Coordinates of N, CA and C and ligand atoms in Angstrom, one line a residue:
X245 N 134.8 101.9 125.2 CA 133.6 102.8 125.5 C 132.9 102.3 126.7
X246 N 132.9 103.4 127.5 CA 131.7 102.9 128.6 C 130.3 102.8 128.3
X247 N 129.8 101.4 129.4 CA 128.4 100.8 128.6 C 127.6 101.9 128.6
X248 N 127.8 102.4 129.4 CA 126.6 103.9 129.4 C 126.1 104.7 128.2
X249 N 127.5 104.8 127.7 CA 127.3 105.6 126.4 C 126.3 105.5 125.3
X250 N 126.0 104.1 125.2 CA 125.5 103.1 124.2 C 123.9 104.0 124.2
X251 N 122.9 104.1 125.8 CA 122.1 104.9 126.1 C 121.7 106.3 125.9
X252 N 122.9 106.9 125.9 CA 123.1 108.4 125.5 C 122.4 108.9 124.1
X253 N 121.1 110.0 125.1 CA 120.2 110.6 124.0 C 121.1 111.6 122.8
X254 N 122.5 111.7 123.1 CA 123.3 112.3 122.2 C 124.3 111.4 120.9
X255 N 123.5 110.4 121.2 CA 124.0 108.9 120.2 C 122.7 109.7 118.8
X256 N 121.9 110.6 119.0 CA 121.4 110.9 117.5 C 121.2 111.9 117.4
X257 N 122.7 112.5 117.6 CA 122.5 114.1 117.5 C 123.8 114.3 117.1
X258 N 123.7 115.5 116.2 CA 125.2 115.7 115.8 C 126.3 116.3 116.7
X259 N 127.5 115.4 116.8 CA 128.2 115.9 118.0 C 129.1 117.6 118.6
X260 N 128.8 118.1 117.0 CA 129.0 119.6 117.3 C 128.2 120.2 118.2
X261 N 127.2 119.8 118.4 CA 126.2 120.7 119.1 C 126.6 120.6 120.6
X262 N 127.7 119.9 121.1 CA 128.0 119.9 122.3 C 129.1 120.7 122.5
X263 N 129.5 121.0 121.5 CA 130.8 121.5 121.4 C 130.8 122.9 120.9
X264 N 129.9 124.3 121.7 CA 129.9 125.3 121.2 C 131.4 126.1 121.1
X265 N 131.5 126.8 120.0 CA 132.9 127.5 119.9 C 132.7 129.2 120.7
X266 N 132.9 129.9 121.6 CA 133.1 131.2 121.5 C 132.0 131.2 122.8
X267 N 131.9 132.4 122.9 CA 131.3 132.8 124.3 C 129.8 134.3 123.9
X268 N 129.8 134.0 122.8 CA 128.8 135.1 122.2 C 127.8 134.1 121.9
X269 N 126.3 135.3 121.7 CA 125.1 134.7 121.8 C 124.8 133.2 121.0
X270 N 125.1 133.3 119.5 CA 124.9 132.0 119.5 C 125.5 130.8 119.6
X271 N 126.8 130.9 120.5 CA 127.6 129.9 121.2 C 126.6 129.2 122.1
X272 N 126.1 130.6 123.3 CA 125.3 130.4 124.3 C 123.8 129.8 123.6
X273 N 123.3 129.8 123.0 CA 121.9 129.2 122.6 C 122.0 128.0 121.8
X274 N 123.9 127.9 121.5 CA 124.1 126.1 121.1 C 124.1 125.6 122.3
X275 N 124.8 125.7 123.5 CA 125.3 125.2 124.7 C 123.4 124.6 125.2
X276 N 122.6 125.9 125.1 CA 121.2 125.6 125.9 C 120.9 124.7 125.2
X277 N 120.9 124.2 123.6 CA 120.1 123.2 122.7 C 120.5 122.3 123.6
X278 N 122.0 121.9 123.5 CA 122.5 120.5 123.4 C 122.3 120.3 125.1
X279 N 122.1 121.4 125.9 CA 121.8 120.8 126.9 C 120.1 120.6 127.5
X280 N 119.3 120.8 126.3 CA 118.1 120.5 125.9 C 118.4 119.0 125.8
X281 N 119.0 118.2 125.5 CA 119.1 116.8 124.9 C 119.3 116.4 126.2
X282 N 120.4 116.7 127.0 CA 121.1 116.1 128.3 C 119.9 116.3 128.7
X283 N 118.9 117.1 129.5 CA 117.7 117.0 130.3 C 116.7 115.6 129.7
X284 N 117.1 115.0 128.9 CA 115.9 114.3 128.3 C 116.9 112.8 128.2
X285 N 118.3 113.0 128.8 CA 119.0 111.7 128.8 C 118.9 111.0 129.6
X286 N 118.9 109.3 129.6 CA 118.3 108.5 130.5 C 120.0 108.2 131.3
X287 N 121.4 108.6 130.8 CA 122.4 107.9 131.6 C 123.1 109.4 132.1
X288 N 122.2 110.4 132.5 CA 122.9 112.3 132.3 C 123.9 112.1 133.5
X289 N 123.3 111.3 134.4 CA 124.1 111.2 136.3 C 125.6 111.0 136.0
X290 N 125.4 109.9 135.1 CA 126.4 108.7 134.8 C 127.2 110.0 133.7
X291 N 127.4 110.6 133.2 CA 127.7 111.3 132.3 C 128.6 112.5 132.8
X292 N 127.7 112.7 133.3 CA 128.3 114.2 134.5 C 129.1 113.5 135.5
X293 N 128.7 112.8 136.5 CA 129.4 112.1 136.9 C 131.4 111.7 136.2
X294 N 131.0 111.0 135.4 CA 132.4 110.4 134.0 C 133.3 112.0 133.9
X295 N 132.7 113.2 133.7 CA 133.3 113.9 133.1 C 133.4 114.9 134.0
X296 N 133.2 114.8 135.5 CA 133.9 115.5 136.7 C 134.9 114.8 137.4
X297 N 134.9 113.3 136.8 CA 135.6 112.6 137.7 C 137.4 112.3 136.3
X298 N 137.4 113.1 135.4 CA 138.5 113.1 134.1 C 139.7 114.3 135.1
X299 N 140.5 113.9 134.8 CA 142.0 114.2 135.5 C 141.8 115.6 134.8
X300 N 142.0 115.5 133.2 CA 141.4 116.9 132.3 C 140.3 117.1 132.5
X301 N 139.7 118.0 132.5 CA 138.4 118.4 132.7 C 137.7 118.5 130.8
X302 N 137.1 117.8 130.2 CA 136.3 117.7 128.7 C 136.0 118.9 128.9
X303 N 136.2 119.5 127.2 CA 135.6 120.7 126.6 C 134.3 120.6 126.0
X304 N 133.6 121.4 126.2 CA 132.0 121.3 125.7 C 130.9 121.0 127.2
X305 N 129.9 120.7 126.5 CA 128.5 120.1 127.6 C 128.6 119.0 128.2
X306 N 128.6 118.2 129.0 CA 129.0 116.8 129.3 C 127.8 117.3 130.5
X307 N 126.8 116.1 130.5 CA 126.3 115.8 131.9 C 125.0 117.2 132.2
X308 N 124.8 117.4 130.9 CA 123.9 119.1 131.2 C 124.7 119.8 131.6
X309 N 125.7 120.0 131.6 CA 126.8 121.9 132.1 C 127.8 121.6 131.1
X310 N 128.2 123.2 131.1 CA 129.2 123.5 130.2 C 130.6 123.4 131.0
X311 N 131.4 123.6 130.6 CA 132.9 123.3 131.6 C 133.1 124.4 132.3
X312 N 132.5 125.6 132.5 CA 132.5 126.2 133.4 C 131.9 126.1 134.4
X313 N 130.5 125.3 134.2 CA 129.4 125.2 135.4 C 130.0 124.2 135.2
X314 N 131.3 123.1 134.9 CA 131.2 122.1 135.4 C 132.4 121.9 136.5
X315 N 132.8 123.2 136.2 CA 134.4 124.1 137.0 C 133.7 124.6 138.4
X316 N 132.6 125.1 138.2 CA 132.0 125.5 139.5 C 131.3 124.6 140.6
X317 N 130.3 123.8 139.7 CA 130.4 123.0 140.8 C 131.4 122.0 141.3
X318 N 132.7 121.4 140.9 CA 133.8 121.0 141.3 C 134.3 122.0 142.4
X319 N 134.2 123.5 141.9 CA 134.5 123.9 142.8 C 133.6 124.3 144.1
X320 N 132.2 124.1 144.0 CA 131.7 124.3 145.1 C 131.7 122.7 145.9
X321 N 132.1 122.1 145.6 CA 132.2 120.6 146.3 C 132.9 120.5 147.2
X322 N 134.3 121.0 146.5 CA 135.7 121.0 147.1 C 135.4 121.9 148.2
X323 N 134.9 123.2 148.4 CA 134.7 124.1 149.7 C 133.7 123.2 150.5
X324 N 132.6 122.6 150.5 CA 131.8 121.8 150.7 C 132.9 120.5 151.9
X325 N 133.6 120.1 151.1 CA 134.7 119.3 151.3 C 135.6 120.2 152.9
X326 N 136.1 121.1 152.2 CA 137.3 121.8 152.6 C 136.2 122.1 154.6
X327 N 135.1 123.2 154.2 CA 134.0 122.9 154.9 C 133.8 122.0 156.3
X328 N 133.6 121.0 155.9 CA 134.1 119.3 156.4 C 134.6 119.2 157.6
X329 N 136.0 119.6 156.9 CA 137.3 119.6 157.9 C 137.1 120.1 159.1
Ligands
SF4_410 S1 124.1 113.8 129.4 FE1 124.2 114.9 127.5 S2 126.4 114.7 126.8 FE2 126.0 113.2 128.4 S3 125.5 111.3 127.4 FE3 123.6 112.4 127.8 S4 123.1 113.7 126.1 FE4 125.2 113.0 125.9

C-alpha cells in the first residue's frame, strides 16, 4: 500500500460510495458525495496524481474526478503536450 493512503479522508467512509454504478441521477449525486470527501482530503494531489499515472485507468472517483473527467483531463494534457511539439 502506498504511505499516502494511510491519510486518506476515504479510510472512514464506505468504499462503495466511490464507486457509483450507472450514469442516472443518483449515480451522479453518489459520484458528487464521495467527491465531497476528496475536496476535504489532505493526500487528493497524491491520489489523482497515483490514478492518472495506472497503465489501466481505476473505475470510480480517484483524486476528486470520475474516470471520465479523469479521461479528459489526460486527455487535455496530452494535446497540451502534443501542443509543445
Ligand atoms: S482523494 Fe478521494 S479517493 Fe483519493 S484518497 Fe482522498 S478521499 Fe480517497
Amino acid at each position: 500500500m502506498d504511505g499516502w493512503r494511510a491519510a486518506a479522508a476515504c479510510q472512514e467512509v464506505d468504499p462503495d460510495l466511490f464507486f457509483p454504478v450507472g450514469a442516472g441521477a443518483p449515480a451522479l449525486a453518489q459520484a458528487e458525495e464521495a467527491k465531497r470527501v476528496c475536496r476535504r482530503c489532505p493526500v487528493r494531489e497524491l491520489c489523482l496524481r497515483s490514478a492518472l499515472a495506472q497503465p489501466h485507468p481505476p473505475s470510480g472517483v480517484w483524486g476528486g474526478l470520475t474516470e471520465a473527467e479523469r479521461h479528459a483531463s489526460r486527455r487535455r494534457a496530452r494535446r497540451r503536450a502534443d501542443d509543445r511539439r
